Amino acid sequence: MLIEVTCLNIDSASFRQLKEECGKDSDRLKQKIRQIVADRGKMHNPVTGSGGMLIGTVTRKGPAFPDPSVQPGDRVATLVSLSLTPLFLEEIGEVDMAVGQVKVRGKAILFASGPFARLPDDIPETLSLAVLDVCGAPAQTARYAQTGHQVAVLGAGGKSGMLSLYQARRQVGEQGKVIALESNQKACEELRALGLADEVIPVDARNPVQVMEQVEQATAGRLADLTINCVNVRDTELSAIMATREGGTVYFFSTAVQFTAAALGAEGVGKDVHMMIGNGFAQGHADLALETLRECPPLKELFQSRYARGESGVPS
């Protein structure tokens, strides 16, 4: 399927790394994106190994494309990483430095195996793009959080974190507990206003001892049954592991995670936990994420203030 691309949503870990490398200079960042795509034929960050996703208009479809309902003229969002999507950029326009969205003019190819979603009519495109970029996290949270679980979300103030909080809240019930851990003070205030977490704890996710102590205190020594890592910086692997009880589960959604560090870290502290790679795909994940916004108006309002108008200083 050939897509006329109008906007890229660079994934959070990648965009943070690019901003730091370019000194938060938008012109330098545009040049870096242009260089990556020219060199690799896709938006595949050579440092983080990650990409993001895009939105655009279908212009052509091969005769063997498996979905007969999608037609030229349809507005779609790809649900496969930009690191796997052939891309050609003709022009790079405005860069939203707060949320990692880049206006472009170009073309992309989606293979028959690549998932995608039609853009809904009731949610602005840039907001849909922001949500669909991380829709794997809430879907996996809904799958693995259970009634009575103590669930900790690291990086709870970003897109994936807040969507995961909502699904965790739905799953654990009154017997369970949802703990939001976030380093950004403004995001902590917004999380408290949302009321999706039983406790909102300001803490640096790169400090494993402090994270463990905070979760230990919040759970009366039990630690988390399930820990969701949504942090967009490196060196948070051990924090997620130490926040989790023996036999519990750590879901590493963040693409900033180094899985060698996670494996060796668990070994080093003698922690027997189940560790899951953050598969960004789950059946029905796009619909679930969009429906989350419809079900929770305060969350939709907060997302809209950040991503639909690009007015945010909070990390995504």
Coordinates of C-alpha atoms in Angstrom, one line a residue:
M1 CA 0.0 0.0 0.0
L2 CA 1.4 3.4 -1.0
I3 CA 0.8 6.2 1.4
E4 CA 1.1 9.9 0.9
V5 CA 2.6 10.9 4.3
T6 CA 1.7 14.1 6.1
C7 CA 3.0 13.5 9.7
L8 CA 5.6 11.4 11.5
N9 CA 5.3 10.6 15.2
I10 CA 8.9 9.9 16.3
D11 CA 8.8 7.5 19.3
S12 CA 9.5 9.0 22.6
A13 CA 12.9 7.5 23.3
S14 CA 14.2 8.2 19.8
F15 CA 12.9 11.8 19.8
R16 CA 14.4 12.5 23.2
Q17 CA 17.8 11.2 22.0
L18 CA 17.6 13.3 18.8
K19 CA 16.7 16.4 20.7
E20 CA 19.7 16.0 23.0
E21 CA 22.0 15.3 20.1
C22 CA 20.8 18.4 18.3
G23 CA 20.9 20.7 21.3
K24 CA 17.1 21.1 21.0
D25 CA 17.6 23.0 17.8
S26 CA 14.7 22.3 15.4
D27 CA 16.6 23.0 12.2
R28 CA 19.4 20.6 13.2
L29 CA 16.8 18.0 14.2
K30 CA 15.2 18.3 10.8
Q31 CA 18.5 17.8 9.1
K32 CA 19.2 14.8 11.3
I33 CA 15.9 13.2 10.4
R34 CA 16.5 14.0 6.7
Q35 CA 19.9 12.3 6.9
I36 CA 18.6 9.2 8.7
V37 CA 15.9 8.7 6.1
A38 CA 18.2 9.3 3.2
D39 CA 20.8 6.9 4.6
R40 CA 18.5 4.1 5.7
G41 CA 15.4 4.5 3.6
K42 CA 13.3 4.7 6.7
M43 CA 13.1 6.6 10.0
H44 CA 15.3 4.2 11.9
N45 CA 17.3 5.9 14.7
P46 CA 20.7 4.3 14.7
V47 CA 21.2 5.1 18.4
T48 CA 17.9 3.8 19.9
G49 CA 17.1 1.4 17.1
S50 CA 13.5 2.6 17.2
G51 CA 11.2 4.6 14.9
G52 CA 7.7 5.7 15.6
M53 CA 4.7 5.7 13.2
L54 CA 3.0 7.9 10.6
I55 CA -0.3 9.1 9.2
G56 CA -1.2 9.8 5.7
T57 CA -3.6 9.1 2.8
V58 CA -3.7 5.9 0.8
T59 CA -2.9 6.6 -2.8
R60 CA -2.4 3.1 -4.3
K61 CA -3.0 -0.5 -3.2
G62 CA -1.6 -3.7 -4.6
P63 CA -4.1 -6.3 -5.9
A64 CA -3.0 -8.8 -3.3
F65 CA -3.3 -6.4 -0.3
P66 CA -5.3 -8.5 2.3
D67 CA -7.8 -5.8 3.5
P68 CA -10.4 -5.2 0.7
S69 CA -12.1 -2.4 2.6
V70 CA -9.3 0.1 2.6
Q71 CA -9.3 2.2 -0.5
P72 CA -7.3 5.1 -2.0
G73 CA -8.3 8.3 -0.3
D74 CA -8.6 6.8 3.1
R75 CA -6.7 8.4 6.0
V76 CA -4.7 5.9 7.9
A77 CA -2.1 5.5 10.7
T78 CA 0.4 2.8 10.4
L79 CA 0.8 0.5 13.5
V80 CA 4.2 -0.8 12.5
S81 CA 7.4 0.9 13.5
L82 CA 8.9 3.5 11.2
S83 CA 12.1 1.5 11.6
L84 CA 10.4 -1.1 9.4
T85 CA 8.6 1.2 7.0
P86 CA 10.2 2.3 3.6
L87 CA 10.0 6.0 3.6
F88 CA 10.9 8.8 1.2
L89 CA 10.7 12.5 2.3
E90 CA 10.2 15.3 -0.1
E91 CA 9.9 18.0 2.5
I92 CA 10.1 18.4 6.3
G93 CA 8.0 21.1 7.8
E94 CA 7.1 22.1 11.4
V95 CA 8.6 20.0 14.2
D96 CA 6.6 19.9 17.5
M97 CA 9.5 19.8 19.9
A98 CA 7.2 19.0 22.9
V99 CA 5.5 15.9 21.6
G100 CA 7.8 14.6 18.8
Q101 CA 5.5 15.1 15.8
V102 CA 6.9 16.2 12.5
K103 CA 4.9 17.6 9.6
V104 CA 6.3 16.2 6.3
R105 CA 5.5 15.6 2.7
G106 CA 6.6 12.2 1.4
K107 CA 5.7 8.6 0.6
A108 CA 5.8 5.4 2.5
I109 CA 5.1 1.7 1.7
L110 CA 3.1 -0.5 4.1
F111 CA 3.6 -4.2 3.4
A112 CA 0.7 -6.6 3.4
S113 CA 1.7 -7.9 6.9
G114 CA 1.8 -4.4 8.4
P115 CA -1.1 -3.5 10.7
F116 CA -2.7 -0.1 10.3
A117 CA -5.8 1.8 11.5
R118 CA -8.2 4.2 9.8
L119 CA -8.3 7.5 11.6
P120 CA -11.5 8.1 13.5
D121 CA -13.8 11.0 12.8
D122 CA -14.3 12.0 16.4
I123 CA -10.6 12.4 17.5
P124 CA -8.2 14.9 16.0
E125 CA -5.5 13.4 13.7
T126 CA -2.5 14.5 15.8
L127 CA -4.2 13.2 18.9
S128 CA -5.0 9.9 17.2
L129 CA -1.4 9.6 16.1
A130 CA 0.0 10.2 19.6
V131 CA -2.3 7.6 21.1
L132 CA -1.9 4.9 18.4
D133 CA 1.9 5.3 18.6
V134 CA 1.8 3.7 22.1
C135 CA -1.4 1.5 21.9
G136 CA 0.5 -1.7 22.6
A137 CA 1.1 -0.6 26.2
P138 CA -2.5 -0.3 27.5
A139 CA -3.4 -3.5 25.6
Q140 CA -0.7 -5.5 27.3
T141 CA -1.5 -3.9 30.6
A142 CA -5.2 -5.0 30.2
R143 CA -4.0 -8.5 29.4
Y144 CA -1.7 -9.0 32.3
A145 CA -3.1 -6.9 35.2
Q146 CA -5.5 -9.0 37.3
T147 CA -8.0 -8.4 40.1
G148 CA -6.2 -7.6 43.4
H149 CA -2.8 -6.9 41.7
Q150 CA -0.5 -4.2 42.9
V151 CA 0.6 -2.5 39.6
A152 CA 3.4 0.0 39.4
V153 CA 3.8 2.2 36.3
L154 CA 7.2 3.8 35.7
G155 CA 7.1 6.9 33.5
A156 CA 3.4 7.2 34.3
G157 CA 3.0 10.8 33.1
G158 CA 3.6 10.1 29.4
K159 CA 1.3 8.8 26.8
S160 CA 1.9 5.1 27.3
G161 CA 2.0 5.5 31.1
M162 CA -1.4 7.2 31.4
L163 CA -3.1 4.8 29.1
S164 CA -1.6 1.9 31.0
L165 CA -2.8 3.5 34.3
Y166 CA -6.4 3.6 33.0
Q167 CA -6.3 -0.1 32.0
A168 CA -4.6 -1.1 35.3
R169 CA -7.3 0.7 37.2
R170 CA -10.0 -1.1 35.4
Q171 CA -8.4 -4.6 35.9
V172 CA -7.2 -4.6 39.5
G173 CA -10.6 -3.6 41.1
E174 CA -11.1 -2.3 44.6
Q175 CA -8.8 -5.0 46.1
G176 CA -5.8 -3.9 44.0
K177 CA -3.7 -0.9 43.9
V178 CA -2.2 1.3 41.1
I179 CA 1.0 3.2 41.8
A180 CA 2.2 6.0 39.4
L181 CA 5.9 6.8 39.5
E182 CA 6.9 9.9 37.5
S183 CA 9.9 12.3 37.7
N184 CA 8.2 15.4 36.1
Q185 CA 6.5 17.5 38.7
K186 CA 3.9 19.0 36.4
A187 CA 3.0 15.5 35.2
C188 CA 2.6 14.4 38.8
E189 CA 0.1 17.2 39.4
E190 CA -1.8 16.2 36.3
L191 CA -1.8 12.5 37.4
R192 CA -3.2 13.4 40.8
A193 CA -6.0 15.4 39.1
L194 CA -6.9 12.5 36.8
G195 CA -7.3 10.2 39.8
L196 CA -6.3 7.0 37.9
A197 CA -3.7 6.0 40.5
D198 CA -4.0 5.3 44.2
E199 CA -0.7 6.9 44.8
V200 CA 1.4 9.3 42.6
I201 CA 5.1 9.2 43.6
P202 CA 7.6 11.7 42.3
V203 CA 10.8 9.7 41.8
D204 CA 13.7 9.4 39.3
A205 CA 13.3 6.0 37.6
R206 CA 17.1 5.8 37.2
N207 CA 17.5 5.4 41.0
P208 CA 16.6 1.8 41.6
V209 CA 17.0 1.8 45.4
Q210 CA 14.7 4.8 45.8
V211 CA 12.2 3.4 43.4
M212 CA 12.1 0.1 45.3
E213 CA 11.8 1.8 48.6
Q214 CA 8.9 4.0 47.4
V215 CA 7.0 1.0 45.9
E216 CA 7.8 -1.1 49.0
Q217 CA 6.2 1.6 51.2
A218 CA 3.2 2.0 48.9
T219 CA 2.5 -1.7 49.0
A220 CA 3.2 -2.3 52.7
G221 CA 6.3 -4.4 51.8
R222 CA 4.7 -6.5 49.2
L223 CA 6.2 -4.8 46.1
A224 CA 4.4 -4.8 42.7
D225 CA 2.8 -7.9 41.1
L226 CA 3.2 -6.2 37.8
T227 CA 5.5 -3.3 36.8
I228 CA 5.1 -1.4 33.5
N229 CA 8.2 0.4 32.4
C230 CA 7.2 3.4 30.1
V231 CA 10.2 5.6 30.8
N232 CA 11.9 7.2 27.7
V233 CA 15.4 7.3 29.2
R234 CA 18.1 4.6 29.7
D235 CA 19.2 3.0 32.9
T236 CA 15.8 2.2 34.3
E237 CA 15.9 -1.6 33.9
L238 CA 17.0 -2.4 37.5
S239 CA 14.4 0.0 39.0
A240 CA 11.6 -1.9 37.4
I241 CA 13.0 -5.2 38.5
M242 CA 13.6 -4.2 42.1
A243 CA 10.1 -2.7 42.3
T244 CA 8.6 -6.1 41.5
R245 CA 8.0 -9.0 43.9
E246 CA 9.5 -12.5 43.5
G247 CA 7.6 -14.3 40.8
G248 CA 6.0 -11.0 39.6
T249 CA 6.1 -9.6 36.0
V250 CA 8.0 -6.7 34.5
Y251 CA 6.7 -5.4 31.2
F252 CA 9.3 -3.3 29.4
F253 CA 7.4 -1.2 26.9
S254 CA 10.0 1.5 26.6
T255 CA 12.3 1.3 23.6
A256 CA 15.1 2.9 25.7
V257 CA 15.4 -0.4 27.6
Q258 CA 18.6 -2.4 27.2
F259 CA 17.6 -6.0 27.5
T260 CA 21.1 -7.2 28.3
A261 CA 21.1 -4.8 31.3
A262 CA 17.7 -6.1 32.4
A263 CA 18.8 -9.8 32.2
L264 CA 22.1 -9.2 34.0
G265 CA 20.6 -6.8 36.4
A266 CA 18.0 -9.4 37.6
E267 CA 20.8 -11.9 37.9
G268 CA 22.9 -9.5 39.8
V269 CA 20.3 -8.8 42.5
G270 CA 19.1 -12.3 42.6
K271 CA 15.5 -11.5 41.5
D272 CA 13.3 -14.2 40.0
V273 CA 10.8 -12.2 37.9
H274 CA 9.2 -12.7 34.6
M275 CA 10.4 -10.1 32.1
M276 CA 8.5 -9.3 29.0
I277 CA 9.8 -7.5 25.9
G278 CA 7.4 -4.6 25.0
N279 CA 5.7 -6.0 21.9
G280 CA 3.9 -3.0 20.4
F281 CA 1.3 -5.2 18.8
A282 CA -1.7 -6.9 20.4
Q283 CA -5.0 -7.9 18.7
G284 CA -7.4 -5.0 19.0
H285 CA -4.8 -2.6 20.5
A286 CA -5.7 0.4 18.4
D287 CA -9.4 0.2 19.1
L288 CA -8.8 -0.3 22.8
A289 CA -6.5 2.8 23.0
L290 CA -8.9 5.0 21.2
E291 CA -11.8 3.8 23.2
T292 CA -9.9 4.6 26.4
L293 CA -10.0 8.3 25.4
R294 CA -13.7 8.1 24.8
E295 CA -14.4 6.3 28.1
C296 CA -12.3 8.8 30.1
P297 CA -13.1 12.4 29.2
P298 CA -10.5 13.9 31.6
L299 CA -7.8 11.8 30.0
K300 CA -8.9 12.8 26.6
E301 CA -8.9 16.4 27.6
L302 CA -5.4 16.2 28.9
F303 CA -4.2 14.4 25.8
Q304 CA -5.8 17.0 23.6
S305 CA -4.1 19.8 25.5
R306 CA -0.8 18.2 24.9
Y307 CA -1.0 16.5 21.5
A308 CA -3.8 18.0 19.5
R309 CA -2.5 21.5 19.9
G310 CA 1.1 20.7 20.8
E311 CA 1.0 22.8 24.0
S312 CA 3.1 20.8 26.5
G313 CA 6.4 21.0 28.2
V314 CA 5.9 17.5 29.7
P315 CA 8.0 14.7 28.2
S316 CA 5.9 12.3 26.0

